[in-house]
Tab-separated table of C-alpha atoms and ligand atoms in Angstrom:
chain	number	residue	atom	x	y	z
A	277	UNK	CA	0.000	0.000	0.000
A	278	UNK	CA	1.220	3.458	-0.840
A	279	UNK	CA	0.277	6.987	0.159
A	280	UNK	CA	0.083	8.929	-3.100
A	281	UNK	CA	0.962	12.606	-3.552
A	282	UNK	CA	-2.069	14.883	-3.961
A	283	UNK	CA	-1.769	17.525	-6.695
A	284	UNK	CA	-2.883	21.045	-5.844
A	285	UNK	CA	-4.196	23.935	-7.942
A	286	UNK	CA	-3.015	25.558	-10.191
A	287	UNK	CA	-1.466	22.256	-11.421
A	288	UNK	CA	-2.800	21.955	-15.029
A	289	UNK	CA	-3.260	18.162	-14.673
A	290	UNK	CA	-6.304	18.946	-12.489
A	291	UNK	CA	-7.906	20.630	-15.535
A	292	UNK	CA	-7.759	17.553	-17.779
A	293	UNK	CA	-10.562	15.056	-18.512
A	294	UNK	CA	-10.196	11.524	-17.134
A	295	UNK	CA	-10.774	8.413	-19.259
A	296	UNK	CA	-13.269	5.592	-18.600
A	297	UNK	CA	-11.901	2.435	-16.985
A	298	UNK	CA	-11.993	-0.517	-19.410
A	299	UNK	CA	-11.421	-3.400	-17.006
A	300	UNK	CA	-11.862	-3.761	-13.243
A	301	UNK	CA	-9.032	-6.137	-12.300
A	302	UNK	CA	-6.631	-6.760	-9.404
A	303	UNK	CA	-4.177	-4.088	-10.599
A	304	UNK	CA	-7.000	-1.522	-10.613
A	305	UNK	CA	-8.181	-2.658	-7.151
A	306	UNK	CA	-4.603	-2.244	-5.819
A	307	UNK	CA	-4.662	1.359	-7.091
A	308	UNK	CA	-8.115	1.961	-5.530
A	309	UNK	CA	-6.723	0.657	-2.195
A	310	UNK	CA	-3.880	3.202	-2.500
A	311	UNK	CA	-6.421	5.961	-3.198
A	312	UNK	CA	-8.387	4.976	-0.071
A	313	UNK	CA	-5.226	4.882	2.025
A	314	UNK	CA	-4.276	8.323	0.675
A	315	UNK	CA	-7.742	9.708	1.488
A	316	UNK	CA	-7.669	8.305	5.050
A	317	UNK	CA	-4.158	9.698	5.521
A	318	UNK	CA	-5.236	13.213	4.502
A	319	UNK	CA	-6.764	15.445	7.148
A	320	UNK	CA	-10.599	15.113	7.120
A	321	UNK	CA	-10.714	13.907	3.512
A	322	UNK	CA	-14.115	12.397	2.679
A	323	UNK	CA	-13.538	11.835	-1.043
A	324	UNK	CA	-10.781	11.617	-3.644
A	325	UNK	CA	-10.748	11.440	-7.456
A	326	UNK	CA	-7.930	9.602	-9.277
A	327	UNK	CA	-6.895	12.772	-11.150
A	328	UNK	CA	-6.021	14.356	-7.764
A	329	UNK	CA	-3.150	11.851	-7.579
A	330	UNK	CA	-2.278	12.403	-11.254
A	331	UNK	CA	-4.050	9.357	-12.739
A	332	UNK	CA	-6.437	10.026	-15.665
A	333	UNK	CA	-9.008	7.346	-14.804
A	334	UNK	CA	-12.683	7.797	-13.939
A	335	UNK	CA	-12.393	6.517	-10.355
A	336	UNK	CA	-13.622	8.058	-7.093
A	337	UNK	CA	-13.247	6.875	-3.509
A	338	UNK	CA	-15.345	8.166	-0.635
A	339	UNK	CA	-16.073	7.598	3.047
A	340	UNK	CA	-18.873	9.681	4.562
A	341	UNK	CA	-18.944	7.905	7.946
A	342	UNK	CA	-17.986	10.468	10.616
A	343	UNK	CA	-14.808	10.374	12.685
A	344	UNK	CA	-16.173	8.183	15.483
A	345	UNK	CA	-18.042	5.743	13.243
A	346	UNK	CA	-16.512	2.600	11.740
A	347	UNK	CA	-14.895	3.068	8.324
A	348	UNK	CA	-17.194	2.791	5.311
A	349	UNK	CA	-14.945	2.870	2.233
A	350	UNK	CA	-16.742	3.206	-1.112
A	351	UNK	CA	-15.484	3.357	-4.657
A	352	UNK	CA	-17.258	4.509	-7.807
A	353	UNK	CA	-15.816	3.523	-11.177
A	354	UNK	CA	-17.003	5.280	-14.392
A	355	UNK	CA	-19.647	7.212	-12.401
A	356	UNK	CA	-22.324	9.007	-14.413
A	357	UNK	CA	-25.071	11.310	-13.230
A	358	UNK	CA	-28.253	9.968	-14.833
A	359	UNK	CA	-30.707	12.439	-13.240
A	360	UNK	CA	-30.651	15.621	-11.152
A	361	UNK	CA	-33.591	17.051	-9.222
A	362	UNK	CA	-34.917	20.605	-9.639
A	363	UNK	CA	-34.280	21.527	-6.006
A	364	UNK	CA	-30.850	22.960	-5.138
A	365	UNK	CA	-28.831	22.800	-1.913
A	366	UNK	CA	-25.949	24.915	-0.626
A	367	UNK	CA	-23.078	23.227	1.187
A	368	UNK	CA	-19.741	24.568	2.364
A	369	UNK	CA	-17.140	22.726	0.262
A	370	UNK	CA	-13.428	22.220	0.567
A	371	UNK	CA	-11.007	20.286	-1.634
A	372	UNK	CA	-7.742	18.469	-0.958
A	373	UNK	CA	-6.468	20.058	-4.202
A	374	UNK	CA	-7.457	23.592	-3.088
A	375	UNK	CA	-6.068	23.398	0.453
A	376	UNK	CA	-7.263	25.778	3.160
A	377	UNK	CA	-10.113	27.368	1.182
A	378	UNK	CA	-13.813	26.760	1.742
A	379	UNK	CA	-16.816	28.192	-0.055
A	380	UNK	CA	-20.563	27.741	-0.236
A	381	UNK	CA	-21.475	25.910	-3.437
A	382	UNK	CA	-24.957	25.512	-4.911
A	383	UNK	CA	-25.721	22.186	-6.603
A	384	UNK	CA	-28.773	19.997	-7.286
A	385	UNK	CA	-29.902	18.644	-3.892
A	386	UNK	CA	-30.601	15.168	-5.312
A	387	UNK	CA	-29.196	13.132	-8.160
A	388	UNK	CA	-28.946	9.567	-9.391
A	389	UNK	CA	-25.569	8.045	-10.144
A	390	UNK	CA	-24.727	4.964	-12.211
A	391	UNK	CA	-21.333	3.351	-11.573
A	392	UNK	CA	-19.309	0.144	-11.318
A	393	UNK	CA	-18.259	-1.074	-7.865
A	394	UNK	CA	-14.934	-2.584	-6.642
A	395	UNK	CA	-15.910	-5.896	-8.305
A	396	UNK	CA	-16.961	-4.290	-11.605
A	397	UNK	CA	-20.677	-4.759	-10.926
A	398	UNK	CA	-23.043	-2.026	-12.167
A	399	UNK	CA	-25.283	-0.109	-9.755
A	400	UNK	CA	-27.573	2.906	-9.890
A	401	UNK	CA	-28.234	4.813	-6.697
A	402	UNK	CA	-30.076	7.943	-5.620
A	403	UNK	CA	-28.028	10.499	-3.692
A	404	UNK	CA	-29.035	13.339	-1.386
A	405	UNK	CA	-27.449	15.427	1.368
A	406	UNK	CA	-23.668	15.235	1.759
A	407	UNK	CA	-23.488	12.200	-0.555
A	408	UNK	CA	-25.112	14.164	-3.416
A	409	UNK	CA	-22.758	17.116	-2.846
A	410	UNK	CA	-19.654	14.942	-2.618
A	411	UNK	CA	-20.378	12.712	-5.628
A	412	UNK	CA	-21.014	15.810	-7.790
A	413	UNK	CA	-17.788	17.434	-6.490
A	414	UNK	CA	-15.842	14.242	-7.343
A	415	UNK	CA	-17.397	13.712	-10.793
A	416	UNK	CA	-16.509	17.357	-11.544
A	417	UNK	CA	-12.831	16.442	-10.898
A	418	UNK	CA	-13.066	13.723	-13.586
A	419	UNK	CA	-14.042	16.485	-16.045
A	420	UNK	CA	-11.350	18.944	-14.930
A	421	UNK	CA	-13.729	21.075	-12.845
A	422	UNK	CA	-12.953	22.388	-9.333
A	423	UNK	CA	-15.477	23.634	-6.741
A	424	UNK	CA	-14.110	27.177	-7.138
A	425	UNK	CA	-15.512	27.152	-10.717
A	426	UNK	CA	-19.006	27.226	-9.147
A	427	UNK	CA	-18.497	30.342	-6.978
A	428	UNK	CA	-18.547	34.053	-7.856
A	429	UNK	CA	-15.712	35.200	-10.127
A	430	UNK	CA	-14.721	37.777	-7.499
A	431	UNK	CA	-14.211	35.127	-4.826
A	432	UNK	CA	-12.604	32.684	-7.283
A	433	UNK	CA	-10.189	35.384	-8.472
A	434	UNK	CA	-9.074	36.015	-4.908
A	435	UNK	CA	-8.468	32.304	-4.220
A	436	UNK	CA	-6.672	31.728	-7.575
A	437	UNK	CA	-4.409	34.705	-6.903
A	438	UNK	CA	-3.400	33.315	-3.500
A	439	UNK	CA	-2.891	29.794	-4.915
A	440	UNK	CA	-0.672	31.193	-7.693
A	441	UNK	CA	1.349	33.176	-5.153
A	442	UNK	CA	1.815	30.086	-2.936
A	443	UNK	CA	2.894	28.119	-6.043
A	444	UNK	CA	5.472	30.784	-7.022
A	445	UNK	CA	6.890	30.824	-3.498
A	446	UNK	CA	7.145	27.024	-3.500
A	447	UNK	CA	8.952	27.048	-6.873
A	448	UNK	CA	11.268	29.805	-5.605
A	449	UNK	CA	12.137	27.840	-2.463
A	450	UNK	CA	13.335	24.943	-4.635
A	451	UNK	CA	15.862	27.138	-6.472
A	452	UNK	CA	17.638	28.313	-3.305
B	147	GNR	O1	-12.610	16.277	1.933
B	147	GNR	C1	-13.434	16.854	1.231
B	147	GNR	N1	-14.487	17.458	1.817
B	147	GNR	C2	-15.571	17.953	1.121
B	147	GNR	C3	-16.467	18.756	1.802
B	147	GNR	C4	-17.570	19.260	1.155
B	147	GNR	C5	-17.791	18.961	-0.162
B	147	GNR	C6	-16.902	18.165	-0.861
B	147	GNR	C7	-15.801	17.658	-0.227
B	147	GNR	S1	-14.717	16.628	-1.086
B	147	GNR	C8	-13.233	16.914	-0.215
B	147	GNR	C9	-12.136	15.987	-0.683
B	147	GNR	C10	-11.804	16.301	-2.109
B	147	GNR	O2	-11.147	17.237	-2.471
B	147	GNR	N2	-12.320	15.513	-3.008
B	147	GNR	O3	-12.124	15.764	-4.310
B	148	NI	NI1	-11.887	17.910	-4.456
């Protein structure tokens, strides 16, 4: 098992589109286990998309059980939203690839998602509450979209500016 490195904005890899998984086999499951280990290792992480560790595959892992509850690891392979409700919900969102920033994001309150599980079996499930928010946030990653793309351009501009500055300082530190 390996803890993988999480890419952070403005890394351009996070803006690319991930490709569907063709075969759910042991090698893929080993990678999914690494994604789960990486998510559990990160502070308060409740979800992770493969592209956040630099892998262009349509895979998401998630665990929405709270801190004191037993672990409930889930994985969603080739997830697709098949329906969204009319009603919207606003949740405060954060992202392991946009560290230290949080913003209120409006999304459909309910959706249905079709996906393959860890064994390659197809399911379709209705989502609401935190699950609906999180699955939409993760599927966005697979299409190169970050939660900051859903907020006002004024607020996004401020966050992007700070992320760029942090990136420049990091690059500078490596040259000393
Ligand atoms: O850990 C995470 N918390 C979170 C909170 C509200 C809405 C979405 C999320 S997902 C995020 C982990 C992450 O960046 N997944 O891509
Ligand atoms: Ni995220």
